[in-house]
Amino acid sequence: MKKLLITLLLTFSILGQAQNQNLISNVPNRHTTSLNGVWNYIVDPYETGYYSFHHDVYDKQEKPSKAAYFSNYHAVNKQELVEYDFDKSPKINIPGDWNSQVPELKYYEGNVWFKKSFDYDLKTQKRLFVYIGAINYKADVYLNGKKLGTHEGGFTPFNYEVTSIVKPKDNYLVIKVDNTRHKEDVPTLNTDWWNYGGITRDVTLIEESASFVEDYTIQLDKKDKNKISGFVKINNFNPAQNAVAIAIPELKINYKGKVGADGIVKFEIPSKNVSYWSPENPKLYEVTIDFNGEKLKDNIGFRTIETQEDKILLNGKQIFLRGISIHEENAKGGRANSEEDALRLLNWAKELGCNYVRLAHYPHNENIIRLADKLGLMVWEEIPVYWTVEFTRKETYNNAQNQLTAAITRDKNRACIIIWSMANETPVSDARNNFIKNLAEHTKSLDNTRLISAALLTQSGDGFGTINDEIGQYLDIIAFNQYLGWYGGNLEDAEKILWKTKYNKPVIVSEFGGDAKAGLHGEKNERWTEEYQEYLYIQNLKMIEKIPHLSGLSPWILVDFRSPRRLLPGIQDEYNRKGLISNDGQKKKAFYIMQDWYKKKIKD
Ligand code: GCU
């Protein structure tokens, strides 16, 4: 009986840890060791490394078989039967998707195992965590043959504690990645982007003390901009160490507080002479949180963002969002993840004249968010509740909510983020309205300082564009996608088309555009030419500038991007060509139309 009880307790503690939602924030400024670099991988379409031949799950066995790939087993003699060997298997760079790194895996959707060996000398009293920036789509994670957990969601971070498992030499971190698409997932089966599979963002070891600062919010107070407020959350709180200090030297702030029994301290700190963050002045303050003899630094901007009737106010002043939509893709045509990738994309946005970017359709990597903070680009961050997710399914809602929680936890101290987007182009239904309403309420419960939106579909036709989607009541900003001249409508009529909305709220045109193959020239009525895209922009902008309550736009899209839906030979070749810039960096004629329009907008 006793043995059973111990086993049960151990199982629950591992499961609890494995489902651990104690996401650690501000990882770039912690004591970390990177596991990025060359990993071995095994392509496993039949999940041979996960199931026995009778489909028993190896990691549910009391003593997992050596045939389980997470055992990372090597034959000990010439008689032994072992049918895999990570160390003799191919190598791949991590972070990075497999599609753009391994030609044979360009279209592969299924399971791939990855293995990284490492040594780690963990001092006593210290704790160690494995933090993963993102894995698309589902990950089963093991260290030294022990299951750490399973994570779903292709664009948000997660971490597991490995203190009791790590050893000084020859640790092996094994991750099974499955990028198979499913109807009930988030996103669902079909999207208009490439299903890049793999460990697509950084893998990092984080070393912490027994009791440490796990997470915090330090932002300008929503109700009183002469206060900085928020909380600090301690992991494994020990009442004997309950003092927390927050220093912001430039603001002469030296706050001292006491952590409560729940491991949390909430604070409101009077703050004067704050230089507010804005695109013109992307001021970041050095903030230091002092706890238990450790100093955790961050660079945080302070600003207010709100709506007043149909206006968006940044630091109390009305703003217009000169934006562009961006997918997370690098120059090689794979998942972007590095600072260099972020610089390439955001420098183009700045060159276009943007003060704002719509990072579609999922949370992008932390590098681009922190760079936007530094460069002064406001950000729309979105979760991939895209098109027809299963709105009636509770587990699908929980998945979406988990992804939203992780994105907000990671990024809620970044001043550049002004909008959390709940969805993109979802079909109207009661279930969908309820799904979005709940996500919006959940967002406000985690962060009441930012605005909530979603990219809606519009009902256009008979010369009118109408924005009457009923979820608009749950949104601070009414954003909608429209494709006059590409998916319908007549560009000659653009100036005559009037839009009307039933909401007295700010409006953003979150998408418009059309494809052009860079270098293909012809008449302005010839689809796929640069001249057609240029004319489409000229005409759409004439219509858009007359939309009531217009407060911003983010044309679709900065750069051509891979999509399995775009197959016209010689023109698309598996690329969506709506980019103002081609995937090999050529600016198209429409780029300059948009740039001129923004130049005039700045002068207004
Ligand atoms: C849709 C969708 C995008 C898509 C674009 C297009 O509105 O939001 O993800 O790529 O239009 O059709 O090109």
XYZ file of C-alpha atoms and ligand atoms in Angstrom:
617
model
C 0.000 0.000 0.000
C 2.796 2.380 1.034
C 4.659 1.763 -2.271
C 1.485 2.579 -4.212
C 0.975 5.810 -2.225
C 4.562 6.936 -2.861
C 4.206 6.134 -6.568
C 0.956 8.106 -6.765
C 2.468 11.128 -4.976
C 5.527 11.011 -7.230
C 3.343 10.728 -10.344
C 1.204 13.697 -9.355
C 4.236 15.804 -8.469
C 5.863 15.057 -11.839
C 2.544 15.666 -13.634
C 2.048 18.861 -11.639
C 5.521 19.960 -12.625
C 4.971 18.772 -16.182
C 1.765 20.830 -16.501
C 3.588 23.569 -14.603
C 2.103 26.892 -15.678
C 4.783 28.699 -13.605
C 6.206 30.327 -16.689
C 9.431 32.200 -15.935
C 9.532 35.689 -17.469
C 12.405 37.979 -18.505
C 14.626 34.999 -19.386
C 17.157 37.064 -21.423
C 18.282 38.810 -18.200
C 18.596 35.713 -16.029
C 21.524 33.366 -15.257
C 21.232 31.125 -18.315
C 23.115 28.560 -20.379
C 22.077 28.212 -24.001
C 21.427 24.784 -25.493
C 21.163 26.316 -28.970
C 23.432 24.824 -31.600
C 23.789 21.454 -33.333
C 21.379 18.734 -32.201
C 20.867 15.232 -33.575
C 17.475 14.279 -34.979
C 15.543 11.174 -35.953
C 12.565 11.356 -38.332
C 9.907 9.023 -36.883
C 6.726 8.962 -39.045
C 5.346 5.864 -37.231
C 6.275 7.072 -33.713
C 8.373 3.936 -33.316
C 10.312 5.640 -30.550
C 7.115 6.368 -28.578
C 4.954 3.228 -28.967
C 5.716 -0.486 -28.801
C 4.666 -2.660 -31.762
C 1.350 -3.243 -29.947
C 1.043 0.512 -29.395
C 1.832 0.533 -25.671
C 3.069 3.997 -24.710
C 6.682 3.615 -23.649
C 6.706 6.629 -21.305
C 3.786 5.196 -19.335
C 5.806 2.075 -18.500
C 7.212 1.770 -14.984
C 10.652 1.030 -16.494
C 10.614 2.419 -20.048
C 12.028 0.143 -22.705
C 15.473 0.892 -24.149
C 13.667 0.879 -27.505
C 12.071 4.175 -26.448
C 14.057 6.924 -28.186
C 13.948 9.109 -25.080
C 16.096 6.399 -23.418
C 18.891 7.418 -25.808
C 20.178 3.857 -25.462
C 23.383 2.496 -27.037
C 24.086 -1.232 -27.516
C 26.510 -2.475 -24.830
C 27.700 -5.501 -26.786
C 27.646 -7.015 -30.246
C 24.649 -9.184 -29.455
C 22.281 -6.468 -28.303
C 19.366 -5.317 -30.518
C 19.010 -1.530 -30.664
C 17.444 0.034 -33.801
C 18.232 3.722 -33.355
C 21.234 5.848 -32.366
C 20.967 9.614 -31.947
C 24.741 10.142 -32.064
C 24.960 8.496 -35.489
C 21.831 10.289 -36.736
C 21.775 13.505 -38.844
C 22.393 16.922 -37.307
C 20.315 20.129 -37.424
C 20.677 23.688 -36.116
C 18.433 24.601 -33.177
C 16.552 26.916 -33.059
C 15.198 26.312 -36.516
C 12.389 24.538 -38.328
C 13.128 21.306 -40.215
C 11.291 22.335 -43.406
C 13.774 25.051 -44.413
C 16.887 23.235 -43.134
C 16.366 19.717 -44.539
C 15.168 19.571 -48.175
C 13.654 16.103 -47.698
C 11.513 17.512 -44.856
C 10.153 20.555 -46.725
C 6.611 19.143 -46.735
C 6.997 16.767 -43.775
C 4.191 16.789 -41.211
C 4.668 14.278 -38.453
C 7.106 13.341 -35.700
C 10.790 14.172 -35.374
C 12.914 13.454 -32.279
C 15.717 15.789 -31.247
C 18.582 15.147 -28.807
C 21.088 17.435 -27.140
C 23.751 16.202 -24.718
C 25.221 18.538 -22.128
C 27.112 18.652 -18.846
C 25.958 20.797 -15.957
C 27.516 21.271 -12.562
C 24.564 22.406 -10.453
C 25.695 23.728 -7.078
C 23.716 22.574 -4.016
C 20.814 24.878 -3.052
C 20.500 25.895 -6.722
C 17.607 24.927 -9.009
C 17.649 24.318 -12.752
C 14.924 24.784 -15.376
C 14.694 23.949 -19.089
C 13.019 26.890 -20.885
C 11.840 26.501 -24.486
C 10.901 29.608 -26.511
C 8.520 27.662 -28.779
C 8.026 24.300 -30.444
C 5.582 23.815 -33.322
C 3.283 22.167 -32.651
C 3.237 19.510 -29.895
C 6.245 18.553 -27.747
C 6.990 15.626 -25.429
C 10.070 16.559 -23.409
C 12.429 14.170 -21.573
C 15.637 14.607 -19.623
C 17.846 11.599 -18.895
C 14.953 9.317 -19.803
C 12.496 11.011 -17.434
C 9.338 12.655 -18.878
C 9.214 16.373 -18.056
C 5.907 17.056 -19.767
C 3.875 17.595 -22.898
C 3.206 21.026 -24.402
C 0.761 22.075 -27.129
C 0.890 25.350 -29.058
C 3.426 26.360 -31.655
C 4.318 29.944 -30.703
C 4.569 30.359 -26.919
C 7.220 29.518 -24.311
C 7.167 26.898 -21.552
C 9.552 25.553 -18.911
C 10.146 22.509 -16.678
C 12.187 22.157 -13.484
C 14.993 19.576 -13.784
C 16.810 20.127 -10.472
C 16.338 16.543 -9.266
C 17.139 14.984 -12.666
C 20.180 16.839 -14.024
C 23.647 15.328 -13.363
C 27.163 16.801 -13.752
C 27.999 14.827 -16.938
C 26.289 13.405 -20.032
C 22.764 14.711 -19.628
C 20.579 14.021 -22.645
C 17.611 16.283 -23.399
C 15.286 14.478 -25.832
C 12.272 16.178 -27.405
C 9.632 14.546 -29.606
C 8.064 17.168 -31.892
C 4.832 16.556 -33.775
C 3.650 19.223 -36.239
C 0.676 17.204 -37.497
C -2.338 19.491 -37.945
C -5.693 18.696 -36.321
C -9.148 20.230 -36.634
C -9.348 20.744 -32.862
C -5.966 22.496 -32.564
C -5.151 26.222 -32.345
C -4.696 27.021 -35.220
C -6.994 24.530 -36.861
C -6.312 22.348 -39.932
C -6.046 25.064 -42.566
C -4.076 28.285 -42.466
C -2.504 30.541 -45.060
C 1.048 29.978 -43.831
C 3.624 27.169 -43.934
C 3.377 24.599 -41.153
C 7.016 24.896 -40.065
C 7.769 22.074 -37.626
C 10.452 21.838 -34.995
C 12.186 23.550 -32.097
C 11.761 26.953 -33.665
C 13.024 29.163 -30.826
C 15.807 29.156 -28.186
C 16.334 26.310 -25.699
C 17.820 27.667 -22.472
C 18.840 26.343 -19.049
C 17.938 28.778 -16.277
C 19.698 28.517 -12.923
C 17.909 30.003 -9.908
C 18.150 30.004 -6.116
C 15.787 27.909 -4.005
C 13.377 30.845 -3.825
C 13.419 33.319 -6.737
C 11.504 35.981 -8.676
C 9.505 33.958 -11.200
C 7.389 36.723 -12.737
C 6.343 40.363 -12.297
C 4.468 43.252 -13.814
C 5.940 46.746 -13.544
C 3.843 49.177 -15.592
C 2.327 52.643 -15.419
C -0.871 52.347 -13.405
C -3.982 52.101 -15.590
C -5.905 54.620 -13.483
C -3.153 56.964 -12.301
C -0.206 57.752 -14.551
C 1.651 59.262 -11.607
C 2.033 55.756 -10.229
C 3.967 52.663 -11.292
C 2.090 49.592 -10.137
C 2.159 45.821 -10.476
C 3.264 42.708 -8.617
C 6.263 40.453 -8.019
C 5.670 36.694 -7.805
C 8.126 34.493 -5.900
C 8.593 30.835 -6.792
C 8.852 28.548 -3.728
C 8.300 31.395 -1.258
C 10.077 31.069 2.086
C 8.550 33.420 4.737
C 12.041 33.894 6.204
C 13.008 35.716 3.007
C 10.129 38.061 2.317
C 11.881 41.326 1.430
C 11.652 42.578 -2.165
C 13.177 45.808 -3.475
C 12.495 47.507 -6.812
C 14.940 50.188 -7.969
C 14.526 52.527 -10.938
C 17.512 54.876 -10.416
C 16.616 57.357 -13.180
C 13.256 57.942 -11.481
C 14.793 57.979 -8.011
C 12.595 54.976 -7.106
C 13.755 52.631 -4.339
C 10.681 50.647 -3.359
C 10.882 48.105 -0.536
C 8.078 45.602 0.059
C 7.182 42.368 1.867
C 6.011 39.254 0.046
C 2.731 37.809 1.327
C 2.091 34.180 2.260
C 0.879 33.605 -1.314
C 4.346 34.473 -2.598
C 3.117 37.706 -4.157
C 3.703 41.362 -3.337
C 1.559 44.014 -5.029
C 2.758 47.609 -5.151
C 1.852 51.150 -6.180
C 4.884 53.427 -6.359
C 4.460 57.200 -6.821
C 6.461 58.229 -9.888
C 7.193 61.738 -11.111
C 8.869 63.117 -14.256
C 8.525 59.847 -16.179
C 9.686 60.238 -19.766
C 6.861 58.341 -21.459
C 7.677 55.679 -24.022
C 6.526 56.508 -27.567
C 7.666 55.844 -31.151
C 9.325 59.259 -31.143
C 10.906 58.623 -27.724
C 11.276 54.852 -27.089
C 12.605 55.488 -23.596
C 13.412 52.361 -21.579
C 14.341 52.551 -17.895
C 16.711 50.166 -16.167
C 14.710 48.379 -13.486
C 16.307 46.122 -10.852
C 14.368 43.694 -8.679
C 16.357 42.736 -5.600
C 15.287 39.539 -3.844
C 17.076 36.968 -1.687
C 20.498 38.355 -2.587
C 19.854 38.213 -6.344
C 19.401 41.195 -8.692
C 17.148 40.712 -11.723
C 17.403 43.546 -14.242
C 15.002 44.547 -17.005
C 14.541 47.500 -19.365
C 10.977 48.788 -19.184
C 9.164 51.625 -20.939
C 6.277 53.465 -19.285
C 3.324 54.829 -21.277
C -0.441 54.936 -21.266
C -2.621 53.550 -24.058
C -6.373 54.021 -24.091
C -9.335 54.807 -26.304
C -11.635 57.771 -25.947
C -14.742 57.246 -28.087
C -13.331 56.678 -31.594
C -9.768 57.793 -30.855
C -6.659 55.922 -29.740
C -4.636 57.925 -27.197
C -0.969 57.249 -26.486
C 0.136 59.168 -23.383
C -3.088 61.163 -23.648
C -2.483 62.254 -27.252
C -4.430 60.981 -30.265
C -2.320 58.781 -32.557
C -2.703 57.204 -35.987
C -1.226 53.708 -36.405
C 0.911 53.681 -39.565
C 1.352 49.958 -39.724
C 2.203 46.879 -41.700
C 1.407 43.198 -41.120
C 4.326 40.807 -40.689
C 4.674 37.008 -40.683
C 7.561 35.449 -38.720
C 9.715 34.341 -41.627
C 13.460 34.794 -42.256
C 15.462 35.459 -45.422
C 15.949 31.721 -46.067
C 12.191 31.145 -46.076
C 11.980 29.558 -42.651
C 10.844 30.531 -39.149
C 12.502 33.761 -38.011
C 13.808 33.701 -34.444
C 17.053 35.703 -34.138
C 17.836 39.348 -33.398
C 19.207 39.581 -36.951
C 15.903 38.303 -38.386
C 14.028 40.837 -36.233
C 16.263 43.699 -37.367
C 15.731 42.819 -41.060
C 11.941 42.923 -40.699
C 11.607 45.956 -38.411
C 14.135 48.056 -40.358
C 11.946 47.563 -43.451
C 8.893 48.593 -41.424
C 10.703 51.756 -40.283
C 11.788 52.465 -43.881
C 8.144 52.179 -44.949
C 7.315 54.930 -42.442
C 5.640 52.732 -39.823
C 5.179 53.515 -36.152
C 3.301 50.218 -35.631
C 3.428 46.552 -36.723
C 0.786 43.834 -36.703
C 2.668 40.636 -35.793
C 0.388 38.068 -37.441
C -1.136 35.536 -36.753
C 0.539 34.194 -33.604
C 2.894 35.504 -30.856
C 6.281 36.171 -32.494
C 9.634 35.459 -30.799
C 10.821 37.586 -27.901
C 13.695 39.092 -29.928
C 11.348 41.009 -32.244
C 9.208 42.218 -29.324
C 12.219 43.538 -27.395
C 13.601 45.144 -30.566
C 10.255 46.876 -31.231
C 10.500 48.240 -27.662
C 13.930 49.689 -28.467
C 13.096 50.976 -31.969
C 9.787 52.576 -30.946
C 7.355 50.457 -32.966
C 3.951 49.830 -31.390
C 2.844 46.194 -31.644
C -0.386 44.219 -32.230
C 0.215 40.733 -30.786
C -2.185 37.943 -31.790
C -2.949 34.324 -30.868
C -3.674 31.891 -33.741
C -7.450 31.695 -33.269
C -7.548 31.784 -37.042
C -10.524 31.099 -39.359
C -12.489 28.015 -38.267
C -11.124 26.769 -34.923
C -13.497 24.463 -32.982
C -15.376 27.135 -31.051
C -17.703 24.626 -29.367
C -14.879 22.477 -27.931
C -13.769 23.246 -24.322
C -10.266 21.804 -24.796
C -9.770 24.032 -27.852
C -10.774 27.072 -25.796
C -8.382 26.028 -22.994
C -5.578 25.644 -25.551
C -6.248 29.156 -26.911
C -6.426 30.577 -23.395
C -3.160 28.861 -22.390
C -1.406 30.349 -25.425
C -2.818 33.794 -24.591
C -1.720 33.494 -20.946
C 1.820 32.519 -21.952
C 2.071 35.393 -24.455
C 0.846 37.936 -21.891
C 3.114 36.531 -19.161
C 6.151 36.794 -21.433
C 5.445 40.234 -22.916
C 3.322 42.239 -20.446
C 6.257 44.510 -19.472
C 6.947 45.542 -23.064
C 5.657 49.096 -23.601
C 5.588 48.569 -27.391
C 2.695 46.117 -27.133
C -0.508 48.175 -27.230
C -3.010 45.634 -28.568
C -3.756 41.995 -27.715
C -5.661 40.404 -30.613
C -8.039 37.559 -29.894
C -8.543 36.203 -33.406
C -8.397 36.579 -37.165
C -11.286 36.295 -39.638
C -13.392 33.926 -37.578
C -16.872 33.065 -38.942
C -19.758 34.591 -36.974
C -21.676 32.224 -34.635
C -22.882 32.245 -31.030
C -20.151 29.761 -30.059
C -17.473 31.925 -31.693
C -18.833 35.080 -30.015
C -18.720 33.355 -26.628
C -15.207 32.010 -27.288
C -13.888 35.490 -28.135
C -15.797 37.170 -25.292
C -14.212 34.764 -22.786
C -10.733 35.307 -24.245
C -11.235 39.079 -23.997
C -12.347 38.832 -20.365
C -9.416 36.540 -19.574
C -7.027 39.049 -21.174
C -8.408 41.943 -19.106
C -8.016 39.819 -15.952
C -4.298 39.384 -16.705
C -3.567 42.837 -18.127
C -5.999 45.755 -17.944
C -3.443 48.208 -19.329
C -3.691 47.326 -23.027
C -6.350 47.408 -25.724
C -8.198 44.386 -27.060
C -9.043 43.771 -30.695
C -9.532 41.041 -33.310
C -9.303 41.135 -37.109
C -12.895 40.824 -38.291
C -14.351 39.934 -41.657
C -16.596 42.504 -43.258
C -19.763 42.188 -45.210
C -19.074 44.288 -48.267
C -21.068 44.628 -51.438
C -23.787 46.937 -52.876
C -21.278 49.818 -52.718
C -21.101 49.758 -48.949
C -18.714 48.278 -46.457
C -20.422 47.512 -43.192
C -18.709 46.705 -39.941
C -21.392 45.234 -37.741
C -19.834 42.109 -36.221
C -21.402 41.743 -32.786
C -18.147 40.805 -31.040
C -17.250 44.462 -31.588
C -18.956 45.077 -28.230
C -16.133 43.157 -26.472
C -13.339 44.918 -28.342
C -11.691 48.284 -27.657
C -10.670 48.647 -31.306
C -12.718 47.523 -34.320
C -10.275 46.022 -36.815
C -11.270 44.428 -40.090
C -9.711 42.891 -43.169
C -10.993 43.859 -46.622
C -9.646 42.937 -50.055
C -11.222 45.313 -52.546
C -9.739 44.592 -55.969
C -8.257 41.224 -55.039
C -10.989 38.922 -53.732
C -13.813 40.977 -55.184
C -15.088 44.458 -55.955
C -13.955 46.843 -58.636
C -10.954 49.155 -58.105
C -12.532 51.816 -60.379
C -15.382 52.171 -57.861
C -13.078 52.530 -54.852
C -13.694 56.257 -54.310
C -17.427 55.757 -54.353
C -17.424 53.015 -51.697
C -18.553 54.248 -48.289
C -18.111 52.360 -45.054
C -20.265 52.478 -42.019
C -19.881 51.029 -38.566
C -22.329 50.685 -35.689
C -19.586 51.258 -33.104
C -18.275 54.612 -31.931
C -14.845 53.034 -31.494
C -11.476 53.446 -33.253
C -11.256 51.531 -36.540
C -8.162 49.841 -37.976
C -8.030 48.296 -41.432
C -5.993 45.286 -40.304
C -5.522 43.895 -43.813
C -5.845 44.919 -47.426
C -3.615 44.148 -50.419
C -3.008 42.027 -53.468
C -0.338 39.791 -54.943
C 2.429 40.890 -57.283
C 5.396 38.881 -58.509
C 8.410 41.158 -58.096
C 9.796 42.131 -61.502
C 6.641 41.154 -63.417
C 5.437 44.290 -65.231
C 2.379 45.069 -67.375
C -0.779 47.147 -67.457
C -2.415 48.190 -64.206
C -5.356 45.891 -64.978
C -3.118 42.825 -65.315
C -3.328 40.736 -62.128
C 0.034 39.597 -60.609
C 1.983 42.557 -62.055
C 3.619 45.168 -59.882
C 1.515 47.781 -61.697
C -1.706 46.010 -60.654
C -0.610 45.893 -56.991
C 0.440 49.552 -57.191
C -2.955 50.585 -58.622
C -4.725 48.435 -56.009
C -2.909 50.341 -53.251
C -3.648 53.740 -54.830
C -7.354 52.977 -55.115
C -7.737 51.234 -51.744
C -6.062 54.143 -49.946
C -8.493 56.609 -51.552
C -11.352 54.515 -50.117
C -9.722 53.791 -46.756
C -9.007 57.424 -45.899
C -12.743 58.083 -45.912
C -13.619 55.309 -43.429
C -15.222 56.817 -40.321
C -13.198 56.578 -37.064
C -10.122 55.395 -39.023
C -7.235 55.208 -36.506
C -4.774 52.999 -38.299
C -3.962 50.401 -40.952
C -1.672 47.414 -41.374
C -1.640 46.397 -45.073
C -1.165 42.727 -45.868
C 1.872 42.271 -45.866
C 5.506 43.422 -45.535
C 7.216 40.429 -47.196
C 6.084 37.571 -49.484
C 5.740 34.426 -47.360
C 5.464 30.672 -47.885
C 1.984 29.143 -48.103
C 0.848 25.696 -49.365
C -2.306 27.429 -50.644
C -0.518 29.571 -53.231
C 0.490 27.303 -56.113
C 0.251 29.250 -59.386
C 3.397 28.105 -61.259
C 5.817 30.849 -62.258
C 3.956 33.408 -60.170
C 3.282 32.115 -56.628
C 5.323 28.882 -56.502
C 4.180 28.221 -52.916
C 4.482 31.885 -51.917
C 1.757 34.328 -50.999
C 2.935 37.324 -53.079
C 1.065 40.126 -51.247
C 4.351 41.377 -49.830
C 5.393 44.966 -50.536
C 8.826 43.337 -50.599
C 9.614 40.007 -52.265
C 10.997 37.132 -50.205
C 14.436 37.882 -51.714
C 14.292 41.502 -50.626
C 13.129 43.353 -53.760
C 10.834 46.342 -53.035
C 7.818 46.423 -55.341
C 6.218 49.612 -56.756
C 3.397 49.466 -54.196
C 6.001 49.819 -51.401
C 6.590 53.412 -52.512
C 2.852 54.190 -52.770
C 2.434 53.125 -49.124
C 5.614 54.947 -48.076
C 4.404 58.204 -49.674
C 0.983 57.867 -48.040
C 2.635 57.478 -44.633
C 4.926 60.449 -45.298
C 1.832 62.601 -45.957
C 0.132 61.133 -42.863
C 3.053 62.209 -40.689
C 2.664 65.772 -41.999
C -1.116 65.833 -41.279
C -6.607 36.702 -45.029
C -5.791 36.206 -43.857
C -4.308 36.141 -44.156
C -4.120 35.696 -45.594
C -4.631 36.814 -46.471
C -4.558 36.424 -47.952
O -7.277 37.827 -44.668
O -5.974 36.970 -42.666
O -3.708 35.221 -43.254
O -2.753 35.432 -45.861
O -5.975 37.137 -46.181
O -5.551 35.896 -48.423
O -3.503 36.624 -48.545
